C-alpha cells in the first residue's frame, strides 16, 4: 500500500467536505531482478516485511527486505513490484503464511517468480486475524553490545522512560494514537549484555546488516526466549548499516535500533512498522513526504486515518463512504480525538473514503481518504514538533 498526502482547509474544529479536484500522480520505483542459474524451489512460510529507515540527513534511500521463515529456516526474498502486485500487494501478504516459487540463487536467498497466500487460507480469512490490532503489546527491549565496543551510551532506565506510560513514552503514545485500543503494558527493558562477535561480523559482503544474526545473538547474549512476548526491540551500542529497521522476525514484532535512533519519533516509526504500518509519502514520490504522520517524515504525531482504519481503531459508523452524488456535506472532526459519536442530530465523521476518478494514473481500487488535523495542545499532533499546519489532509491510497 502507498499513500500520498495533500492538505486543504482552514483551522476549524469541524470542517465541511464539499468537492475535490486533484491531480493524481503515479508512485513507485519498479525493480528488476537479474537471475543466475540456480535450483528452482517452492517454499511455504511466514512472510515478514522489514523496513530500513536511513539516519536523517544521510540522503540514503529507504530499504525494504522480505524475509520468509518456517521451521526449517529463513530466506531473504528478492521480489519485484510486479510480482508483489500479482500476489495481492504488501498489505495483503505481510505477516501471512504464503507460498513462494522461484530460484534459490545462493544459500538463503530466493529470487521470487510468484507469491500468494498459502492454499487453504483465503485472503479474507487471513486478513481477519490481523484486522483488529488491540490489547496489550508487550515488548522486550534488549540492550546488546558488540564485543569490540564497550560503550554503554544510555542506562537501562533511559529505555524504561522511552517505553513508558508518561508522555512522550511509547506506551502513552500508542494509547492515544489507537484511542486506547492498544498499550504496551507488560513491556520490560533488559540491561546491557555482550554479544559473541565484533561489529564487523554482523554485515554481509555488500555491507548490509545481517538482521537474523543480530537478533539471534542479541537474544543469546541475554539467554532470552521470546515465547510469551509480542515482540522485541533489539538495541545496539554501534551503528548498523544505513538504517534503523522495523517489521517482524520469527513470528514476532521486531525493531533493530542503533544509537542515533533512540528517540520517541524513531521508536514510534519503527514500532509502527512492527505492527504492520508502512510508509506514507507525498504526491511527488517522496517516501517520507507526509509531514502529518509519524510513518512519513512527521514528528511523533498521530498516524493517518487509513492506517487507523486497517488496524481497526476507527468504528465503521465514524467513516463516511462518499458516493458519486454532488454536494455531499458532512462534519469532519479532529482525527486525534477519540470516537465520541453519541447520536448527534447531525452526525460527524472521523474519516471520509471517496473512490478515485478513473484515469491512467489511478488503479481500479485506488481511493481518497480525508481527515481533519489540528494542533490540539493536549495531543501529540499539537505537541512541539507536531503537525505543521491545520486543515484537511487528503491521501490517495494505492492498495
GROMACS .gro file of C-alpha atoms in nm:
model
  399
    1UNK     CA    1   0.000   0.000   0.000
    2UNK     CA    2   0.119   0.352  -0.077
    3UNK     CA    3  -0.040   0.673   0.043
    4UNK     CA    4   0.010   1.026  -0.079
    5UNK     CA    5  -0.088   1.335   0.116
    6UNK     CA    6  -0.219   1.680   0.038
    7UNK     CA    7  -0.370   1.942   0.265
    8UNK     CA    8  -0.663   2.177   0.220
    9UNK     CA    9  -0.885   2.367   0.457
   10UNK     CA   10  -0.882   2.612   0.744
   11UNK     CA   11  -0.808   2.581   1.117
   12UNK     CA   12  -1.168   2.490   1.200
   13UNK     CA   13  -1.254   2.222   1.452
   14UNK     CA   14  -1.526   2.087   1.222
   15UNK     CA   15  -1.454   2.103   0.852
   16UNK     CA   16  -1.703   2.067   0.567
   17UNK     CA   17  -1.633   1.831   0.278
   18UNK     CA   18  -1.786   1.959  -0.045
   19UNK     CA   19  -1.581   1.867  -0.352
   20UNK     CA   20  -1.233   1.771  -0.466
   21UNK     CA   21  -1.029   1.843  -0.775
   22UNK     CA   22  -0.689   1.677  -0.765
   23UNK     CA   23  -0.403   1.579  -0.989
   24UNK     CA   24  -0.307   1.218  -0.941
   25UNK     CA   25   0.050   1.110  -0.998
   26UNK     CA   26   0.196   0.763  -1.010
   27UNK     CA   27   0.437   0.645  -0.744
   28UNK     CA   28   0.670   0.352  -0.713
   29UNK     CA   29   1.013   0.265  -0.836
   30UNK     CA   30   0.989  -0.054  -1.042
   31UNK     CA   31   1.252  -0.307  -0.956
   32UNK     CA   32   1.402  -0.582  -1.169
   33UNK     CA   33   1.577  -0.900  -1.080
   34UNK     CA   34   1.880  -1.040  -1.257
   35UNK     CA   35   1.862  -1.418  -1.241
   36UNK     CA   36   2.151  -1.656  -1.234
   37UNK     CA   37   2.149  -2.029  -1.281
   38UNK     CA   38   2.005  -2.186  -0.969
   39UNK     CA   39   1.781  -2.463  -0.848
   40UNK     CA   40   1.408  -2.391  -0.857
   41UNK     CA   41   1.240  -2.402  -0.515
   42UNK     CA   42   0.891  -2.381  -0.368
   43UNK     CA   43   0.866  -2.280  -0.003
   44UNK     CA   44   0.576  -2.212   0.232
   45UNK     CA   45   0.631  -1.994   0.535
   46UNK     CA   46   0.554  -1.672   0.717
   47UNK     CA   47   0.639  -1.351   0.529
   48UNK     CA   48   0.778  -1.055   0.722
   49UNK     CA   49   0.833  -0.721   0.553
   50UNK     CA   50   1.110  -0.522   0.726
   51UNK     CA   51   1.163  -0.154   0.652
   52UNK     CA   52   1.504   0.012   0.677
   53UNK     CA   53   1.495   0.384   0.759
   54UNK     CA   54   1.822   0.574   0.700
   55UNK     CA   55   1.967   0.817   0.951
   56UNK     CA   56   1.820   1.164   0.892
   57UNK     CA   57   2.045   1.379   0.677
   58UNK     CA   58   2.220   1.084   0.514
   59UNK     CA   59   2.022   1.117   0.188
   60UNK     CA   60   2.025   0.739   0.153
   61UNK     CA   61   1.722   0.559   0.006
   62UNK     CA   62   1.464   0.368   0.206
   63UNK     CA   63   1.533  -0.005   0.219
   64UNK     CA   64   1.286  -0.292   0.228
   65UNK     CA   65   1.357  -0.657   0.299
   66UNK     CA   66   1.129  -0.955   0.260
   67UNK     CA   67   1.208  -1.250   0.487
   68UNK     CA   68   1.032  -1.585   0.461
   69UNK     CA   69   1.065  -1.819   0.758
   70UNK     CA   70   0.941  -2.161   0.868
   71UNK     CA   71   1.064  -2.437   1.100
   72UNK     CA   72   1.339  -2.527   0.852
   73UNK     CA   73   1.499  -2.182   0.839
   74UNK     CA   74   1.467  -1.841   0.679
   75UNK     CA   75   1.523  -1.693   0.333
   76UNK     CA   76   1.579  -1.343   0.203
   77UNK     CA   77   1.345  -1.284  -0.089
   78UNK     CA   78   1.438  -1.076  -0.393
   79UNK     CA   79   1.098  -0.980  -0.531
   80UNK     CA   80   0.985  -0.726  -0.789
   81UNK     CA   81   0.698  -0.481  -0.755
   82UNK     CA   82   0.508  -0.659  -1.033
   83UNK     CA   83   0.533  -0.999  -0.862
   84UNK     CA   84   0.423  -0.847  -0.531
   85UNK     CA   85   0.129  -0.679  -0.701
   86UNK     CA   86   0.024  -1.001  -0.872
   87UNK     CA   87   0.025  -1.173  -0.532
   88UNK     CA   88  -0.206  -0.915  -0.378
   89UNK     CA   89   0.037  -0.648  -0.259
   90UNK     CA   90   0.238  -0.592   0.057
   91UNK     CA   91  -0.060  -0.514   0.280
   92UNK     CA   92  -0.230  -0.842   0.188
   93UNK     CA   93   0.082  -1.059   0.229
   94UNK     CA   94   0.279  -0.912   0.519
   95UNK     CA   95   0.274  -1.134   0.832
   96UNK     CA   96   0.074  -1.401   0.648
   97UNK     CA   97   0.151  -1.762   0.553
   98UNK     CA   98   0.247  -1.755   0.186
   99UNK     CA   99   0.364  -1.988  -0.088
  100UNK     CA  100   0.672  -1.876  -0.280
  101UNK     CA  101   0.814  -2.017  -0.603
  102UNK     CA  102   1.142  -1.909  -0.757
  103UNK     CA  103   1.513  -1.977  -0.783
  104UNK     CA  104   1.746  -2.013  -0.487
  105UNK     CA  105   2.044  -1.822  -0.628
  106UNK     CA  106   2.257  -1.865  -0.316
  107UNK     CA  107   2.203  -2.030   0.021
  108UNK     CA  108   1.919  -1.847   0.194
  109UNK     CA  109   1.833  -1.617  -0.098
  110UNK     CA  110   1.541  -1.672  -0.337
  111UNK     CA  111   1.461  -1.470  -0.648
  112UNK     CA  112   1.082  -1.492  -0.644
  113UNK     CA  113   0.878  -1.569  -0.955
  114UNK     CA  114   0.541  -1.595  -0.779
  115UNK     CA  115   0.397  -1.540  -0.432
  116UNK     CA  116   0.048  -1.598  -0.298
  117UNK     CA  117  -0.137  -1.665   0.024
  118UNK     CA  118  -0.099  -2.029   0.127
  119UNK     CA  119  -0.355  -2.277  -0.002
  120UNK     CA  120  -0.648  -2.333   0.230
  121UNK     CA  121  -0.620  -1.988   0.385
  122UNK     CA  122  -0.812  -1.725   0.191
  123UNK     CA  123  -0.711  -1.361   0.190
  124UNK     CA  124  -1.027  -1.274   0.382
  125UNK     CA  125  -0.967  -1.538   0.649
  126UNK     CA  126  -0.604  -1.440   0.698
  127UNK     CA  127  -0.680  -1.069   0.696
  128UNK     CA  128  -0.950  -1.119   0.958
  129UNK     CA  129  -0.691  -1.248   1.205
  130UNK     CA  130  -0.491  -0.924   1.172
  131UNK     CA  131  -0.759  -0.663   1.106
  132UNK     CA  132  -0.811  -0.559   1.468
  133UNK     CA  133  -0.491  -0.464   1.649
  134UNK     CA  134  -0.591  -0.443   2.011
  135UNK     CA  135  -0.488  -0.529   2.365
  136UNK     CA  136  -0.152  -0.529   2.539
  137UNK     CA  137   0.159  -0.550   2.321
  138UNK     CA  138   0.449  -0.633   2.549
  139UNK     CA  139   0.792  -0.561   2.401
  140UNK     CA  140   1.120  -0.685   2.542
  141UNK     CA  141   1.380  -0.412   2.491
  142UNK     CA  142   1.715  -0.591   2.485
  143UNK     CA  143   2.033  -0.383   2.512
  144UNK     CA  144   2.320  -0.554   2.330
  145UNK     CA  145   2.688  -0.463   2.295
  146UNK     CA  146   2.920  -0.571   2.016
  147UNK     CA  147   3.211  -0.748   2.182
  148UNK     CA  148   3.460  -0.493   2.045
  149UNK     CA  149   3.260  -0.184   2.156
  150UNK     CA  150   3.241  -0.126   2.531
  151UNK     CA  151   3.039   0.198   2.527
  152UNK     CA  152   2.701   0.196   2.701
  153UNK     CA  153   2.558   0.527   2.579
  154UNK     CA  154   2.247   0.516   2.800
  155UNK     CA  155   2.145   0.324   3.114
  156UNK     CA  156   1.853   0.086   3.108
  157UNK     CA  157   1.644   0.347   3.291
  158UNK     CA  158   1.659   0.567   2.977
  159UNK     CA  159   1.477   0.297   2.780
  160UNK     CA  160   1.229   0.235   3.061
  161UNK     CA  161   1.129   0.601   3.030
  162UNK     CA  162   1.130   0.584   2.649
  163UNK     CA  163   0.889   0.290   2.651
  164UNK     CA  164   0.685   0.410   2.949
  165UNK     CA  165   0.334   0.537   3.029
  166UNK     CA  166   0.429   0.904   3.078
  167UNK     CA  167   0.421   1.131   2.773
  168UNK     CA  168   0.610   1.102   2.538
  169UNK     CA  169   0.676   0.739   2.637
  170UNK     CA  170   0.572   0.482   2.378
  171UNK     CA  171   0.303   0.326   2.599
  172UNK     CA  172   0.139   0.668   2.640
  173UNK     CA  173   0.186   0.744   2.269
  174UNK     CA  174   0.022   0.429   2.130
  175UNK     CA  175  -0.263   0.452   2.380
  176UNK     CA  176  -0.352   0.798   2.246
  177UNK     CA  177  -0.295   0.716   1.878
  178UNK     CA  178  -0.506   0.397   1.897
  179UNK     CA  179  -0.779   0.550   2.118
  180UNK     CA  180  -0.678   0.307   2.394
  181UNK     CA  181  -0.713   0.005   2.163
  182UNK     CA  182  -0.351  -0.096   2.231
  183UNK     CA  183  -0.100  -0.041   2.508
  184UNK     CA  184   0.247  -0.165   2.596
  185UNK     CA  185   0.161  -0.299   2.940
  186UNK     CA  186   0.398  -0.577   3.041
  187UNK     CA  187   0.691  -0.442   2.840
  188UNK     CA  188   1.031  -0.470   3.008
  189UNK     CA  189   1.382  -0.344   2.945
  190UNK     CA  190   1.693  -0.557   2.997
  191UNK     CA  191   2.039  -0.412   3.067
  192UNK     CA  192   2.346  -0.432   2.850
  193UNK     CA  193   2.474  -0.777   2.754
  194UNK     CA  194   2.770  -0.854   2.529
  195UNK     CA  195   2.718  -1.048   2.207
  196UNK     CA  196   2.951  -1.319   2.082
  197UNK     CA  197   3.110  -1.129   1.793
  198UNK     CA  198   3.263  -0.794   1.694
  199UNK     CA  199   3.052  -0.547   1.500
  200UNK     CA  200   3.216  -0.627   1.164
  201UNK     CA  201   3.090  -0.987   1.180
  202UNK     CA  202   2.727  -0.873   1.151
  203UNK     CA  203   2.748  -0.749   0.792
  204UNK     CA  204   2.748  -0.933   0.460
  205UNK     CA  205   2.984  -0.873   0.170
  206UNK     CA  206   2.768  -0.583   0.049
  207UNK     CA  207   2.780  -0.410   0.387
  208UNK     CA  208   2.419  -0.493   0.474
  209UNK     CA  209   2.338  -0.575   0.834
  210UNK     CA  210   2.254  -0.939   0.898
  211UNK     CA  211   1.930  -0.881   1.089
  212UNK     CA  212   1.887  -1.253   1.153
  213UNK     CA  213   2.229  -1.287   1.318
  214UNK     CA  214   2.188  -0.962   1.511
  215UNK     CA  215   1.857  -1.077   1.660
  216UNK     CA  216   1.979  -1.431   1.729
  217UNK     CA  217   2.300  -1.322   1.901
  218UNK     CA  218   2.126  -1.045   2.097
  219UNK     CA  219   1.876  -1.298   2.232
  220UNK     CA  220   2.158  -1.541   2.311
  221UNK     CA  221   2.353  -1.274   2.499
  222UNK     CA  222   2.053  -1.233   2.729
  223UNK     CA  223   1.971  -1.609   2.738
  224UNK     CA  224   1.627  -1.487   2.637
  225UNK     CA  225   1.324  -1.656   2.479
  226UNK     CA  226   1.055  -1.452   2.305
  227UNK     CA  227   0.789  -1.718   2.356
  228UNK     CA  228   0.545  -1.514   2.570
  229UNK     CA  229   0.632  -1.174   2.421
  230UNK     CA  230   0.459  -0.976   2.147
  231UNK     CA  231   0.790  -0.850   2.014
  232UNK     CA  232   1.141  -0.721   2.079
  233UNK     CA  233   1.339  -0.403   2.037
  234UNK     CA  234   1.697  -0.505   1.962
  235UNK     CA  235   1.908  -0.209   2.077
  236UNK     CA  236   2.276  -0.193   1.978
  237UNK     CA  237   2.564   0.023   2.101
  238UNK     CA  238   2.701   0.081   1.749
  239UNK     CA  239   2.554   0.180   1.414
  240UNK     CA  240   2.421  -0.093   1.190
  241UNK     CA  241   2.427  -0.034   0.815
  242UNK     CA  242   2.232   0.256   0.668
  243UNK     CA  243   1.937   0.224   0.890
  244UNK     CA  244   1.717   0.154   1.184
  245UNK     CA  245   1.485  -0.134   1.097
  246UNK     CA  246   1.129  -0.225   1.188
  247UNK     CA  247   0.891  -0.505   1.097
  248UNK     CA  248   0.870  -0.864   1.210
  249UNK     CA  249   1.105  -1.150   1.274
  250UNK     CA  250   1.042  -1.512   1.369
  251UNK     CA  251   0.669  -1.453   1.404
  252UNK     CA  252   0.720  -1.161   1.645
  253UNK     CA  253   0.719  -0.782   1.610
  254UNK     CA  254   1.076  -0.654   1.590
  255UNK     CA  255   1.289  -0.341   1.563
  256UNK     CA  256   1.668  -0.304   1.527
  257UNK     CA  257   1.781   0.027   1.683
  258UNK     CA  258   2.128   0.189   1.653
  259UNK     CA  259   2.223   0.476   1.887
  260UNK     CA  260   2.103   0.761   1.661
  261UNK     CA  261   1.752   0.609   1.663
  262UNK     CA  262   1.690   0.629   2.039
  263UNK     CA  263   1.415   0.893   2.020
  264UNK     CA  264   1.039   0.879   2.062
  265UNK     CA  265   0.992   0.975   1.698
  266UNK     CA  266   1.214   0.697   1.556
  267UNK     CA  267   1.100   0.436   1.808
  268UNK     CA  268   0.742   0.534   1.721
  269UNK     CA  269   0.812   0.497   1.349
  270UNK     CA  270   0.986   0.158   1.377
  271UNK     CA  271   0.731   0.019   1.624
  272UNK     CA  272   0.465   0.132   1.373
  273UNK     CA  273   0.634  -0.092   1.116
  274UNK     CA  274   0.634  -0.372   1.373
  275UNK     CA  275   0.252  -0.362   1.395
  276UNK     CA  276   0.214  -0.365   1.018
  277UNK     CA  277   0.222   0.002   0.914
  278UNK     CA  278   0.416   0.110   0.606
  279UNK     CA  279   0.535   0.450   0.488
  280UNK     CA  280   0.324   0.748   0.385
  281UNK     CA  281   0.469   0.963   0.110
  282UNK     CA  282   0.355   1.264  -0.087
  283UNK     CA  283   0.225   1.331  -0.437
  284UNK     CA  284   0.577   1.393  -0.566
  285UNK     CA  285   0.706   1.046  -0.487
  286UNK     CA  286   0.896   1.128  -0.168
  287UNK     CA  287   0.882   0.823   0.057
  288UNK     CA  288   0.879   1.035   0.374
  289UNK     CA  289   0.687   1.329   0.226
  290UNK     CA  290   0.393   1.321   0.468
  291UNK     CA  291   0.463   1.570   0.748
  292UNK     CA  292   0.136   1.488   0.926
  293UNK     CA  293   0.235   1.129   1.004
  294UNK     CA  294   0.497   0.955   1.218
  295UNK     CA  295   0.510   0.696   0.935
  296UNK     CA  296   0.612   0.974   0.695
  297UNK     CA  297   0.856   1.244   0.794
  298UNK     CA  298   0.643   1.388   1.069
  299UNK     CA  299   0.743   1.419   1.432
  300UNK     CA  300   0.591   1.191   1.697
  301UNK     CA  301   0.243   1.266   1.561
  302UNK     CA  302  -0.066   1.054   1.503
  303UNK     CA  303  -0.078   0.813   1.209
  304UNK     CA  304  -0.313   0.869   0.917
  305UNK     CA  305  -0.679   0.765   0.903
  306UNK     CA  306  -0.616   0.486   0.652
  307UNK     CA  307  -0.370   0.317   0.888
  308UNK     CA  308  -0.605   0.363   1.183
  309UNK     CA  309  -0.883   0.208   0.977
  310UNK     CA  310  -0.687  -0.103   0.875
  311UNK     CA  311  -0.581  -0.153   1.237
  312UNK     CA  312  -0.948  -0.150   1.338
  313UNK     CA  313  -0.927   0.166   1.551
  314UNK     CA  314  -1.195   0.375   1.375
  315UNK     CA  315  -1.553   0.247   1.422
  316UNK     CA  316  -1.738   0.180   1.097
  317UNK     CA  317  -2.001   0.437   1.195
  318UNK     CA  318  -1.732   0.707   1.202
  319UNK     CA  319  -1.637   0.652   0.836
  320UNK     CA  320  -1.828   0.831   0.559
  321UNK     CA  321  -1.827   0.648   0.225
  322UNK     CA  322  -1.880   0.914  -0.041
  323UNK     CA  323  -2.095   0.833  -0.343
  324UNK     CA  324  -2.095   0.994  -0.685
  325UNK     CA  325  -2.368   1.240  -0.589
  326UNK     CA  326  -2.298   1.614  -0.593
  327UNK     CA  327  -2.293   1.846  -0.290
  328UNK     CA  328  -2.238   1.594  -0.015
  329UNK     CA  329  -2.184   1.788   0.306
  330UNK     CA  330  -2.066   1.631   0.629
  331UNK     CA  331  -1.890   1.731   0.951
  332UNK     CA  332  -1.534   1.601   0.971
  333UNK     CA  333  -1.382   1.605   1.320
  334UNK     CA  334  -1.027   1.614   1.453
  335UNK     CA  335  -0.868   1.270   1.395
  336UNK     CA  336  -0.665   1.296   1.717
  337UNK     CA  337  -0.982   1.290   1.930
  338UNK     CA  338  -1.127   0.952   2.033
  339UNK     CA  339  -1.454   0.837   1.875
  340UNK     CA  340  -1.744   1.008   2.053
  341UNK     CA  341  -2.047   0.973   1.825
  342UNK     CA  342  -2.326   0.997   2.083
  343UNK     CA  343  -2.614   1.003   1.838
  344UNK     CA  344  -2.596   1.369   1.739
  345UNK     CA  345  -2.883   1.506   1.531
  346UNK     CA  346  -2.619   1.583   1.265
  347UNK     CA  347  -2.364   1.300   1.270
  348UNK     CA  348  -1.995   1.374   1.242
  349UNK     CA  349  -1.720   1.156   1.097
  350UNK     CA  350  -1.354   1.086   1.161
  351UNK     CA  351  -1.273   0.977   0.808
  352UNK     CA  352  -1.406   1.003   0.452
  353UNK     CA  353  -1.345   0.750   0.176
  354UNK     CA  354  -1.402   0.852  -0.187
  355UNK     CA  355  -1.326   0.643  -0.496
  356UNK     CA  356  -1.051   0.795  -0.711
  357UNK     CA  357  -1.167   0.907  -1.058
  358UNK     CA  358  -1.096   0.667  -1.340
  359UNK     CA  359  -0.785   0.755  -1.535
  360UNK     CA  360  -0.448   0.631  -1.645
  361UNK     CA  361  -0.286   0.746  -1.319
  362UNK     CA  362  -0.530   0.557  -1.097
  363UNK     CA  363  -0.577   0.188  -1.040
  364UNK     CA  364  -0.927   0.045  -1.028
  365UNK     CA  365  -0.915   0.007  -0.649
  366UNK     CA  366  -0.750   0.343  -0.567
  367UNK     CA  367  -0.940   0.578  -0.339
  368UNK     CA  368  -0.903   0.902  -0.145
  369UNK     CA  369  -0.930   0.948   0.229
  370UNK     CA  370  -0.998   1.277   0.408
  371UNK     CA  371  -0.904   1.352   0.767
  372UNK     CA  372  -0.902   1.666   0.984
  373UNK     CA  373  -0.582   1.750   1.171
  374UNK     CA  374  -0.542   2.022   1.435
  375UNK     CA  375  -0.274   2.147   1.671
  376UNK     CA  376  -0.461   2.039   1.982
  377UNK     CA  377  -0.209   2.105   2.259
  378UNK     CA  378  -0.337   1.807   2.457
  379UNK     CA  379  -0.248   1.564   2.178
  380UNK     CA  380   0.069   1.456   2.002
  381UNK     CA  381  -0.047   1.648   1.695
  382UNK     CA  382  -0.020   1.969   1.898
  383UNK     CA  383   0.299   1.888   2.087
  384UNK     CA  384   0.620   2.073   1.999
  385UNK     CA  385   0.712   1.945   1.656
  386UNK     CA  386   0.357   1.816   1.594
  387UNK     CA  387   0.160   1.862   1.273
  388UNK     CA  388   0.294   2.151   1.062
  389UNK     CA  389  -0.043   2.309   0.978
  390UNK     CA  390  -0.416   2.266   1.044
  391UNK     CA  391  -0.675   2.159   0.790
  392UNK     CA  392  -0.797   1.861   0.593
  393UNK     CA  393  -0.531   1.617   0.475
  394UNK     CA  394  -0.615   1.414   0.164
  395UNK     CA  395  -0.445   1.082   0.099
  396UNK     CA  396  -0.453   0.883  -0.221
  397UNK     CA  397  -0.449   0.517  -0.124
  398UNK     CA  398  -0.300   0.273  -0.376
  399UNK     CA  399  -0.355  -0.077  -0.236
   0.00000   0.00000   0.00000
